JSON list of C-alpha atoms in Angstrom, two decimals:
[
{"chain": "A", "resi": 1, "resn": "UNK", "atom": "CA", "xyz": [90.00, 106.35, 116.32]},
{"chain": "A", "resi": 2, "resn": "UNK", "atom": "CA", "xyz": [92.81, 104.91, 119.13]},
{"chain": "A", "resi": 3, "resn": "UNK", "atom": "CA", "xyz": [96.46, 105.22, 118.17]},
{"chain": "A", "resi": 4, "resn": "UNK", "atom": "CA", "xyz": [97.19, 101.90, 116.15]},
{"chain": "A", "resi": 5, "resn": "UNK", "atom": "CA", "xyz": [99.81, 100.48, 119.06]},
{"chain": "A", "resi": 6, "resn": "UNK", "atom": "CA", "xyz": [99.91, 96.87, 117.34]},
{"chain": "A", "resi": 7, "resn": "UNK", "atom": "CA", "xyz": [101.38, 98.74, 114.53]},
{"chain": "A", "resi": 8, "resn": "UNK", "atom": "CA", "xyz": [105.22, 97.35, 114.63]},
{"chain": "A", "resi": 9, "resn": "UNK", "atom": "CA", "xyz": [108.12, 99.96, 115.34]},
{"chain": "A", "resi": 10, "resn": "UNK", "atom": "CA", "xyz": [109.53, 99.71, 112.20]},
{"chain": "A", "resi": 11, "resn": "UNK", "atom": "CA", "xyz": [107.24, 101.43, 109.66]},
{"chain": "A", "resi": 12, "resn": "UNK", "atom": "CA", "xyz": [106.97, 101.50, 106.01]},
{"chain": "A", "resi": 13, "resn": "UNK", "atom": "CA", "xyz": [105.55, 104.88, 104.49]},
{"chain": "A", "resi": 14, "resn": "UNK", "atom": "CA", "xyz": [101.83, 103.45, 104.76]},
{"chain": "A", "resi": 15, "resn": "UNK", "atom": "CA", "xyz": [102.26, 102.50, 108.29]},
{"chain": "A", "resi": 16, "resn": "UNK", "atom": "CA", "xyz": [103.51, 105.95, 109.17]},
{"chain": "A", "resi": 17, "resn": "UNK", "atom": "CA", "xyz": [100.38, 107.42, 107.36]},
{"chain": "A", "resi": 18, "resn": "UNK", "atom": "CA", "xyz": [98.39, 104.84, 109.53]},
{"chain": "A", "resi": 19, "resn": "UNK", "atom": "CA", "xyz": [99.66, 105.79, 112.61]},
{"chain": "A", "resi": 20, "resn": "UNK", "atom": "CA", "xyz": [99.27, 109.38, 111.90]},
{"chain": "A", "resi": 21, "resn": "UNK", "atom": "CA", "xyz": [96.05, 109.37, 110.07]},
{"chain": "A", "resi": 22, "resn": "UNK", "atom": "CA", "xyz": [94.78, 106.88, 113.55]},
{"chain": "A", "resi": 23, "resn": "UNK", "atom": "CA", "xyz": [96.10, 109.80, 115.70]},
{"chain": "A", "resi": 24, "resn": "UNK", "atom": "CA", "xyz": [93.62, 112.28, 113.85]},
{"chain": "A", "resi": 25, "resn": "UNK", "atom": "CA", "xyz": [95.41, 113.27, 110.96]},
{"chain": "A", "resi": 26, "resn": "UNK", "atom": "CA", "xyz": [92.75, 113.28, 107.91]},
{"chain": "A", "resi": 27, "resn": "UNK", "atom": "CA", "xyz": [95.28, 114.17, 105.63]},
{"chain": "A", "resi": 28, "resn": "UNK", "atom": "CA", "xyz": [97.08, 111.12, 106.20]},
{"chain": "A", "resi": 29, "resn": "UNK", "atom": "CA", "xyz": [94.33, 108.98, 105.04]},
{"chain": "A", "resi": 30, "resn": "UNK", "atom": "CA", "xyz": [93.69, 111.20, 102.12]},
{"chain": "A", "resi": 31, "resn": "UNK", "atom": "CA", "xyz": [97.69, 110.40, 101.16]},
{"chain": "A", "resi": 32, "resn": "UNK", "atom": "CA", "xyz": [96.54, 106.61, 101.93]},
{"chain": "A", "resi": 33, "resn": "UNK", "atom": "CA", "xyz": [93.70, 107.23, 99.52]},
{"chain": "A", "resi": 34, "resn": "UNK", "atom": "CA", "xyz": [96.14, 108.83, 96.69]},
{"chain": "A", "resi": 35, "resn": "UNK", "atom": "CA", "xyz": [98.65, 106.61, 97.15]},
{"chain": "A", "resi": 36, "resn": "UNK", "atom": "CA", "xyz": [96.19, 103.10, 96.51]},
{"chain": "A", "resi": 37, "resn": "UNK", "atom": "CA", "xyz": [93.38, 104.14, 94.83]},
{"chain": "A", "resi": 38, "resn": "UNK", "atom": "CA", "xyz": [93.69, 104.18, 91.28]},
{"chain": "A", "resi": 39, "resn": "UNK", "atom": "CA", "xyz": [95.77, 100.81, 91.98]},
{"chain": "A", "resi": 40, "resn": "UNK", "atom": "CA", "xyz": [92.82, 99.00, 93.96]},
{"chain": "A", "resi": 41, "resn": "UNK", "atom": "CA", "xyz": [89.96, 100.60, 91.50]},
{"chain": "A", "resi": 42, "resn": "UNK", "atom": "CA", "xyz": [91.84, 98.74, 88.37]},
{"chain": "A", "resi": 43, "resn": "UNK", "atom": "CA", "xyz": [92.27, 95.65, 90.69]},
{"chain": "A", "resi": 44, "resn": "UNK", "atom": "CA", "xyz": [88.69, 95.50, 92.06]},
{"chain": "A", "resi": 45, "resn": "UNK", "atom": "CA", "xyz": [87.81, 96.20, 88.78]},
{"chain": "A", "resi": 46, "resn": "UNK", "atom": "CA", "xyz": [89.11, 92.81, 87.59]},
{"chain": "A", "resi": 47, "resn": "UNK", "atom": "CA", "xyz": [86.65, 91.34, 90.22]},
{"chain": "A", "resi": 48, "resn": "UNK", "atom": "CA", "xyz": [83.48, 93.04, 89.34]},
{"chain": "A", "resi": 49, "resn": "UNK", "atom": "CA", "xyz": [83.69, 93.63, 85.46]},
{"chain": "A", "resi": 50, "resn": "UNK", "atom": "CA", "xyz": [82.02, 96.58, 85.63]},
{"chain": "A", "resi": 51, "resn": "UNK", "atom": "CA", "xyz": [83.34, 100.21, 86.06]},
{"chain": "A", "resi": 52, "resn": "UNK", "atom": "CA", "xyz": [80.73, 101.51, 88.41]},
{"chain": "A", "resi": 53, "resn": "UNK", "atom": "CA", "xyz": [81.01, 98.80, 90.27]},
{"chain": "A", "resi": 54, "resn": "UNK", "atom": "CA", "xyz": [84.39, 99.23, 90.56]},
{"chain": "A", "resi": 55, "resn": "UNK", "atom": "CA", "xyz": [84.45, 102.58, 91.50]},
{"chain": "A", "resi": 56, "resn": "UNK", "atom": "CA", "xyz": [81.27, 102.23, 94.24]},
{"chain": "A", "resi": 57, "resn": "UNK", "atom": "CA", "xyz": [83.07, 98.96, 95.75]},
{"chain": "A", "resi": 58, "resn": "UNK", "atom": "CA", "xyz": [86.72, 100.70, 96.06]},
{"chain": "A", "resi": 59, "resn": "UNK", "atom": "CA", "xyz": [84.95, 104.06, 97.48]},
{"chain": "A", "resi": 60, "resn": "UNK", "atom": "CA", "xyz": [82.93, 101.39, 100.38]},
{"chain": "A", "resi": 61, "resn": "UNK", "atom": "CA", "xyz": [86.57, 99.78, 100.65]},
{"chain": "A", "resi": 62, "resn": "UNK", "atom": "CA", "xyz": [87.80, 103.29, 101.64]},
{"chain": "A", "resi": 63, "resn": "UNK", "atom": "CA", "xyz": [85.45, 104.27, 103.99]},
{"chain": "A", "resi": 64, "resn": "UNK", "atom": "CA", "xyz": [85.31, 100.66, 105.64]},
{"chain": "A", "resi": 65, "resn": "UNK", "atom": "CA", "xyz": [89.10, 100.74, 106.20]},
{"chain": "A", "resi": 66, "resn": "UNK", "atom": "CA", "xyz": [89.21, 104.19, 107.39]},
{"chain": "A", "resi": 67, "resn": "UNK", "atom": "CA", "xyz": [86.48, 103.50, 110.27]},
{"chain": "A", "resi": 68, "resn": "UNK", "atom": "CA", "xyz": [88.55, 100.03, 111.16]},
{"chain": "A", "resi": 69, "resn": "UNK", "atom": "CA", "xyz": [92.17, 101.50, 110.70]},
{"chain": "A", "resi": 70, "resn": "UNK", "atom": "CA", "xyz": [93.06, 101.00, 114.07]},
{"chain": "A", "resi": 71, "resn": "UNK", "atom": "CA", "xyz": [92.31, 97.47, 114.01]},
{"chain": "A", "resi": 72, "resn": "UNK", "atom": "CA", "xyz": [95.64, 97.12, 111.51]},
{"chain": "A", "resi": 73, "resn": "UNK", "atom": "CA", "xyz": [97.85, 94.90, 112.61]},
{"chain": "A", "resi": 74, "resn": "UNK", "atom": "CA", "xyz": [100.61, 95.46, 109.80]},
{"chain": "A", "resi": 75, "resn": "UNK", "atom": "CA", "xyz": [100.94, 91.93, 110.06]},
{"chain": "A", "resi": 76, "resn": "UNK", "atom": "CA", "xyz": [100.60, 92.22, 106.34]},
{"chain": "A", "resi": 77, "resn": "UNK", "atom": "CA", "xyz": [100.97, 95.43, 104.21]},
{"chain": "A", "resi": 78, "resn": "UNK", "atom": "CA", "xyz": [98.16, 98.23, 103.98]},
{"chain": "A", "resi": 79, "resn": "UNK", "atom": "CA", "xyz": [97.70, 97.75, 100.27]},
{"chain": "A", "resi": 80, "resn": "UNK", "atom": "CA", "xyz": [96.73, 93.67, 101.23]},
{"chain": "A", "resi": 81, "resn": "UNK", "atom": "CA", "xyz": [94.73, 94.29, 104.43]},
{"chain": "A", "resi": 82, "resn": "UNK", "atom": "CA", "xyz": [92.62, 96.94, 101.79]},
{"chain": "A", "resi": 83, "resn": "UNK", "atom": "CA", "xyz": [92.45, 94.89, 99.44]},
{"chain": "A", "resi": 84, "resn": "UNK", "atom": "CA", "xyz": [90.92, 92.59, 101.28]},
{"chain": "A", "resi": 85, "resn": "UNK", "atom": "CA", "xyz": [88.21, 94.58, 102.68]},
{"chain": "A", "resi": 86, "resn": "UNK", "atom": "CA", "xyz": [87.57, 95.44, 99.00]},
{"chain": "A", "resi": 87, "resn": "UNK", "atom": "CA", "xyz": [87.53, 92.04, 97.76]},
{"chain": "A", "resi": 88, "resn": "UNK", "atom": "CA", "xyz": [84.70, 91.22, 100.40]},
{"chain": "A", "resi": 89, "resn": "UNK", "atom": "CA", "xyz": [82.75, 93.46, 99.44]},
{"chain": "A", "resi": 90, "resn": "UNK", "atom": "CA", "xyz": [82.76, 93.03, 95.72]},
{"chain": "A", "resi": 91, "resn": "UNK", "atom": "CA", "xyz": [81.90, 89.17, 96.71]},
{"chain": "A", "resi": 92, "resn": "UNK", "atom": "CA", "xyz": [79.23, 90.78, 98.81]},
{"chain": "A", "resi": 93, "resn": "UNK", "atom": "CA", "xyz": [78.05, 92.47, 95.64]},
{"chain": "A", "resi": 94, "resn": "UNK", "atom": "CA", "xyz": [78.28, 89.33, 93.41]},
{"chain": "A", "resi": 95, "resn": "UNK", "atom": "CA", "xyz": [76.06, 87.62, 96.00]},
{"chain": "A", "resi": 96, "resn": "UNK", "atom": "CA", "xyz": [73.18, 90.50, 95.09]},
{"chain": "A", "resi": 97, "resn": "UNK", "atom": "CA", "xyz": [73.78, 90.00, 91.35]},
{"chain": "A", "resi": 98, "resn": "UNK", "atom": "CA", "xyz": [73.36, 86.75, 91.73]},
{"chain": "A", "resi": 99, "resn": "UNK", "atom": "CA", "xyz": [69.75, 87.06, 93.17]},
{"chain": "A", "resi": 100, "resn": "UNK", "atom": "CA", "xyz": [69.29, 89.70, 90.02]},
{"chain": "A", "resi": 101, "resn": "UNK", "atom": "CA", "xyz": [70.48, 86.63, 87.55]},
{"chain": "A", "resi": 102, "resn": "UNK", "atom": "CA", "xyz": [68.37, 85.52, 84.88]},
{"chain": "A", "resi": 103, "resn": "UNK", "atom": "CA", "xyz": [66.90, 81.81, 84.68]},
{"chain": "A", "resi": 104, "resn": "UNK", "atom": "CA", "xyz": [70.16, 81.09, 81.94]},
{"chain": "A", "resi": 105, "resn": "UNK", "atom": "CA", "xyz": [72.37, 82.54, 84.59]},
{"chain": "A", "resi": 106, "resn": "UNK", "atom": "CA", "xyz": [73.45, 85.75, 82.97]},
{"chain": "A", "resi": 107, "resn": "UNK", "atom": "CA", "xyz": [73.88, 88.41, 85.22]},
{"chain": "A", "resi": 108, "resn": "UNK", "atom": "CA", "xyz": [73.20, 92.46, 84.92]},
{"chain": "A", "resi": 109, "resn": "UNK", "atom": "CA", "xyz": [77.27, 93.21, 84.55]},
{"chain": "A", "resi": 110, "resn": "UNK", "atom": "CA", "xyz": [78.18, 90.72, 82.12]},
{"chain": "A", "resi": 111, "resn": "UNK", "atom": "CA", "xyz": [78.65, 92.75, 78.97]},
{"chain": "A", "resi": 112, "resn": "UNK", "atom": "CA", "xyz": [82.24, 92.57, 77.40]},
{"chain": "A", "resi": 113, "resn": "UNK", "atom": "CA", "xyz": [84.97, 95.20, 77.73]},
{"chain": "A", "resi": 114, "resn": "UNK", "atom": "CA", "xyz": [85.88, 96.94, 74.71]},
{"chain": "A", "resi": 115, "resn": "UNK", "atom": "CA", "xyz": [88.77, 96.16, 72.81]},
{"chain": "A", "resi": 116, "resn": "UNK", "atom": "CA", "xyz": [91.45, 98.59, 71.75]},
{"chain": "A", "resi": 117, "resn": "UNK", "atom": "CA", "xyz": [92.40, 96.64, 68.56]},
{"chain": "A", "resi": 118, "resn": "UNK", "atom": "CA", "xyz": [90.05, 95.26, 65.91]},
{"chain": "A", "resi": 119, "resn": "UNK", "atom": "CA", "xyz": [91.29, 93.24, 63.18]},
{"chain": "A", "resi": 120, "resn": "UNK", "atom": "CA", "xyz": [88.30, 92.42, 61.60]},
{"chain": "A", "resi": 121, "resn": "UNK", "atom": "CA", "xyz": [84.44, 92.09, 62.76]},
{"chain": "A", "resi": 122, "resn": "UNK", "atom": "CA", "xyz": [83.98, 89.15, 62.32]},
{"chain": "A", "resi": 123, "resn": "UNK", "atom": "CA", "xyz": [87.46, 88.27, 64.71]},
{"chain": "A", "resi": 124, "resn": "UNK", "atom": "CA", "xyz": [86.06, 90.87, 67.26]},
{"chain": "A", "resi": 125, "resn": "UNK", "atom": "CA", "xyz": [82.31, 89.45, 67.76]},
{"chain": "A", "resi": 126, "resn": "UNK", "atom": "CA", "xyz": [83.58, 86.09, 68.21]},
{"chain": "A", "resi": 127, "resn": "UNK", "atom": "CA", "xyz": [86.69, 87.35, 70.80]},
{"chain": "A", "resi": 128, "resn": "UNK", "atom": "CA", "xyz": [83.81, 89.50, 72.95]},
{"chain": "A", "resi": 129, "resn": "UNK", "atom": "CA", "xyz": [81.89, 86.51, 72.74]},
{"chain": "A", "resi": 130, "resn": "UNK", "atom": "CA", "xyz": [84.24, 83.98, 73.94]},
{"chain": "A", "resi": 131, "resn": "UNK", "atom": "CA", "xyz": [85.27, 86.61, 76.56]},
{"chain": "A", "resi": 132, "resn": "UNK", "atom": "CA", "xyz": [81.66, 86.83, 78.03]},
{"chain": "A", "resi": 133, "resn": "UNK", "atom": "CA", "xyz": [81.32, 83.27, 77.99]},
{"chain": "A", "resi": 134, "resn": "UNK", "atom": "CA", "xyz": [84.04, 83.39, 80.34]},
{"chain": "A", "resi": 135, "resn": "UNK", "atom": "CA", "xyz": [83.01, 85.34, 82.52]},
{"chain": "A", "resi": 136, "resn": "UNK", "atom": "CA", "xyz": [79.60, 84.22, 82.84]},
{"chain": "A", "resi": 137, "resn": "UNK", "atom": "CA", "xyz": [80.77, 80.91, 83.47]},
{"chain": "A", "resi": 138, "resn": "UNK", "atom": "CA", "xyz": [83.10, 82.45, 86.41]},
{"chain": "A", "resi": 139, "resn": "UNK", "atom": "CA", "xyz": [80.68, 84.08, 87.70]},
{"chain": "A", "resi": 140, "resn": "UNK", "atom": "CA", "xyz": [78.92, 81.51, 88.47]},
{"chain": "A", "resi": 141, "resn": "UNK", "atom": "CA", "xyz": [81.58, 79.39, 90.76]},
{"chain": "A", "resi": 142, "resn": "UNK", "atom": "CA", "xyz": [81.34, 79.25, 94.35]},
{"chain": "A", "resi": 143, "resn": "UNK", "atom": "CA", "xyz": [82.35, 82.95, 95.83]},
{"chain": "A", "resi": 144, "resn": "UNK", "atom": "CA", "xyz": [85.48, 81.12, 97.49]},
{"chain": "A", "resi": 145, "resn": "UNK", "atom": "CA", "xyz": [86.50, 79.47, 94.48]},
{"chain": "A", "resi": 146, "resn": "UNK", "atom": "CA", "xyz": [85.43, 82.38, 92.08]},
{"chain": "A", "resi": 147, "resn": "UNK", "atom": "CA", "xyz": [88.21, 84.52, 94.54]},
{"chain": "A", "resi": 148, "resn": "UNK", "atom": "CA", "xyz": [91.03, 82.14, 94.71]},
{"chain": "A", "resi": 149, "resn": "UNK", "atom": "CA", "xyz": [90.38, 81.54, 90.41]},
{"chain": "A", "resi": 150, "resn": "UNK", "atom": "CA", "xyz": [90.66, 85.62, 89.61]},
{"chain": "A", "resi": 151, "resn": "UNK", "atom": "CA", "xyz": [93.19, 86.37, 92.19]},
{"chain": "A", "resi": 152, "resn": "UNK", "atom": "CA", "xyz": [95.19, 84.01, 90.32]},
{"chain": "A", "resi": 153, "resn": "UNK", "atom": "CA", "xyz": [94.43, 83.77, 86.70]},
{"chain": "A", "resi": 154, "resn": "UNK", "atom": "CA", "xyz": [93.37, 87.29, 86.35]},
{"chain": "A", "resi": 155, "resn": "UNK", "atom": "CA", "xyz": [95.22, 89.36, 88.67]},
{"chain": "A", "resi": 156, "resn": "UNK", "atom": "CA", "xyz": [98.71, 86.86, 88.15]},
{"chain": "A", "resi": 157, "resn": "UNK", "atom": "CA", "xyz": [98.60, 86.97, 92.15]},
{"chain": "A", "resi": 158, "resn": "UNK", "atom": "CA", "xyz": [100.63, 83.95, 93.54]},
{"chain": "A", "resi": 159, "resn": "UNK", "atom": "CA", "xyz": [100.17, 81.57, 96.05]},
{"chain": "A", "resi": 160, "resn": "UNK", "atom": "CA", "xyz": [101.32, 83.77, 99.33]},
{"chain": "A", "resi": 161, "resn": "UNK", "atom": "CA", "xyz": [100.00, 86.34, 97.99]},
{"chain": "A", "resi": 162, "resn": "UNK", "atom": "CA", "xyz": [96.76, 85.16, 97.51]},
{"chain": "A", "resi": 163, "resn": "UNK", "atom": "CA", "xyz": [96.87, 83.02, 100.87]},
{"chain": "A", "resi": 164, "resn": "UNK", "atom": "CA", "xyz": [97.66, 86.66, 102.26]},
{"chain": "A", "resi": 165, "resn": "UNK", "atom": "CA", "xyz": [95.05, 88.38, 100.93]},
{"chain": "A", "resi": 166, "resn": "UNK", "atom": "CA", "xyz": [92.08, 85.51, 102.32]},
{"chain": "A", "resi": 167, "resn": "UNK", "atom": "CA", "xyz": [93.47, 84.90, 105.11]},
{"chain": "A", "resi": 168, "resn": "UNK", "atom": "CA", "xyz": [93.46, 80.95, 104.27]},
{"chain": "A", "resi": 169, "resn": "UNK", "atom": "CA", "xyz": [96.33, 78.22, 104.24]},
{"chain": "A", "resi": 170, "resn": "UNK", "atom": "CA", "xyz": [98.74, 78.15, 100.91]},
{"chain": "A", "resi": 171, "resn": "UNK", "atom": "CA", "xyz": [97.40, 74.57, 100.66]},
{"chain": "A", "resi": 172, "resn": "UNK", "atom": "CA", "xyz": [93.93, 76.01, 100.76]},
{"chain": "A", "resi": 173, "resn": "UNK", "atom": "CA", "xyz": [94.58, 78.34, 98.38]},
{"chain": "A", "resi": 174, "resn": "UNK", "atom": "CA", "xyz": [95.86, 75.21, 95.91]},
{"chain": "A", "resi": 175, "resn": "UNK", "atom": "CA", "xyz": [92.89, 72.91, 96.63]},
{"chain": "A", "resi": 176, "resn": "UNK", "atom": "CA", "xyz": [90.58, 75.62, 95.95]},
{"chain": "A", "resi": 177, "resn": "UNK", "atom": "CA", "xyz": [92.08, 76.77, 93.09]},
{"chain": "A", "resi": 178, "resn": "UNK", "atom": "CA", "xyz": [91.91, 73.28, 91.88]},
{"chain": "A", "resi": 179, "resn": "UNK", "atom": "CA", "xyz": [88.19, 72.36, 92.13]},
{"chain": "A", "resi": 180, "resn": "UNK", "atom": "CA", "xyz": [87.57, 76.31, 91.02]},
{"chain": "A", "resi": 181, "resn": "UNK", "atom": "CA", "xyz": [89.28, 74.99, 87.16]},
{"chain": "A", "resi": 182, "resn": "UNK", "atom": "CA", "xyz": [87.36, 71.87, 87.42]},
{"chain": "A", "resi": 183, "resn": "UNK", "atom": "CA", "xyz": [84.46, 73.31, 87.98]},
{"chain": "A", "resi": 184, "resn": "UNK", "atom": "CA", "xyz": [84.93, 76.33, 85.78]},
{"chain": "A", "resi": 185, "resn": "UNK", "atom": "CA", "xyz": [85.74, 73.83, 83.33]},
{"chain": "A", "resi": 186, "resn": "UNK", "atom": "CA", "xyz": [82.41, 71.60, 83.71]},
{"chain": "A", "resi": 187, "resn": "UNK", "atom": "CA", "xyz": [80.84, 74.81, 83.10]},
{"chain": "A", "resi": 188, "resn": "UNK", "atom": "CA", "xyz": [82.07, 75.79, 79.77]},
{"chain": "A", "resi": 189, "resn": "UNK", "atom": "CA", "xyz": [81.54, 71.92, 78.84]},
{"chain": "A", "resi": 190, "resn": "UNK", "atom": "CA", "xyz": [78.64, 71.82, 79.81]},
{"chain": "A", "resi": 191, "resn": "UNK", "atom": "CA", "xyz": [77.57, 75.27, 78.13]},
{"chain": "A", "resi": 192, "resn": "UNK", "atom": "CA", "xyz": [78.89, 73.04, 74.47]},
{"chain": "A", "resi": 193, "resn": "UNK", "atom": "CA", "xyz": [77.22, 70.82, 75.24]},
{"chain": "A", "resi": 194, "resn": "UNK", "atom": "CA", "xyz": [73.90, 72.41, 75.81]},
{"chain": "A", "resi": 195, "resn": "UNK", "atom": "CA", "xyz": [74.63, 74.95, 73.03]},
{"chain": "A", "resi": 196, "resn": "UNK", "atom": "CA", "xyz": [75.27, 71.74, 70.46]},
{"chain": "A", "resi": 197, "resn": "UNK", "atom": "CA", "xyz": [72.20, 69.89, 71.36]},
{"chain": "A", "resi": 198, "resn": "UNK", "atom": "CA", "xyz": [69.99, 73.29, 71.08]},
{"chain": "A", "resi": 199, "resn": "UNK", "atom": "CA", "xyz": [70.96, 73.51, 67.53]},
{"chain": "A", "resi": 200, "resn": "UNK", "atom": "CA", "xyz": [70.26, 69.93, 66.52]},
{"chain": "A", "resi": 201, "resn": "UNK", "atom": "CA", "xyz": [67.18, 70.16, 67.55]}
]
């Protein structure tokens, strides 16, 4: 890799592991790697829903950035620009479960977390099922919409952050955000809806 020179003079800790690790230091990118990983794996994991996933989709993030670190700008901080690469490809990956989803739109991942407390059975069953409602429902917005929605409501990113992260306008991050609610809320109505008329039949 070429010496990162649009890397600004003044350097945070991550751009001087950049720079180093750009100039041929592996052990810079390995500190890089340390310093982000279990961070990225618990956000990514947020995205995909599904451990493995996570963990396949952070180690591709790793290796992507680490072939195109000397195309970092630092116009925005290491942890973003990685992020980003991450959250690409764990769209990239939705895309392909999508293909693998079943004619009522459930995909391979969606199985429910498990929960640390458990007040009664009854309480849990109907909280995992609400839960994978959810996120079958999310999972089936528009990639840009389904980013913009978790980045948000999941992950508690805000607006810059988020605009940051895509690379889009604040106000596209807003008008997105709005017709990913609408939609995600159409969705869930329209799941009621279908569930209600199934059983009066």
């Amino acid at each position: 890799m070429n010496p990162a020179e649009s890397i600004p003079c003044e350097l945070d800790e991550d751009g001087l592991l950049v720079r180093a690790a750009c100039q041929g230091d592996s052990g810079a990118f390995d500190a890089l790697v340390q310093r982000h990983a279990d961070r990225l794996l618990r956000m990514v994991r947020s995205l995909t829903h599904s451990r493995e996933d996570a963990e396949d989709v952070t180690q591709e993030a790793f290796t992507s950035a680490f072939f195109k670190l000397d195309s970092f700008a630092g116009r925005s901080s290491f942890f973003t620009w990685l992020y980003r690469i991450a959250l690409n490809k764990a769209i990239s990956r939705r895309r392909l479960r999508r293909m693998e989803t079943t004619h009522d739109g459930r995909t391979l991942d969606a199985a429910p977390p498990p929960t640390d407390s458990q007040p009664s059975a009854e309480t849990l069953v109907q909280r995992d099922e609400e839960i994978a409602k959810l996120r079958l429902a999310i999972n089936r917005l528009e990639p840009d919409r389904q980013s913009v929605l978790v980045l948000r409501d999941v992950d508690g990113k805000d607006y810059c952050d988020i605009a940051d992260i895509l690379n889009i306008p604040i106000g596209t991050v807003r008008s997105r955000l709005h017709r990913a609610r609408c939609d995600l809320k159409q969705i869930l109505d329209a799941d009621v809806s279908a569930f209600k008329g199934g059983a009066n039949k």
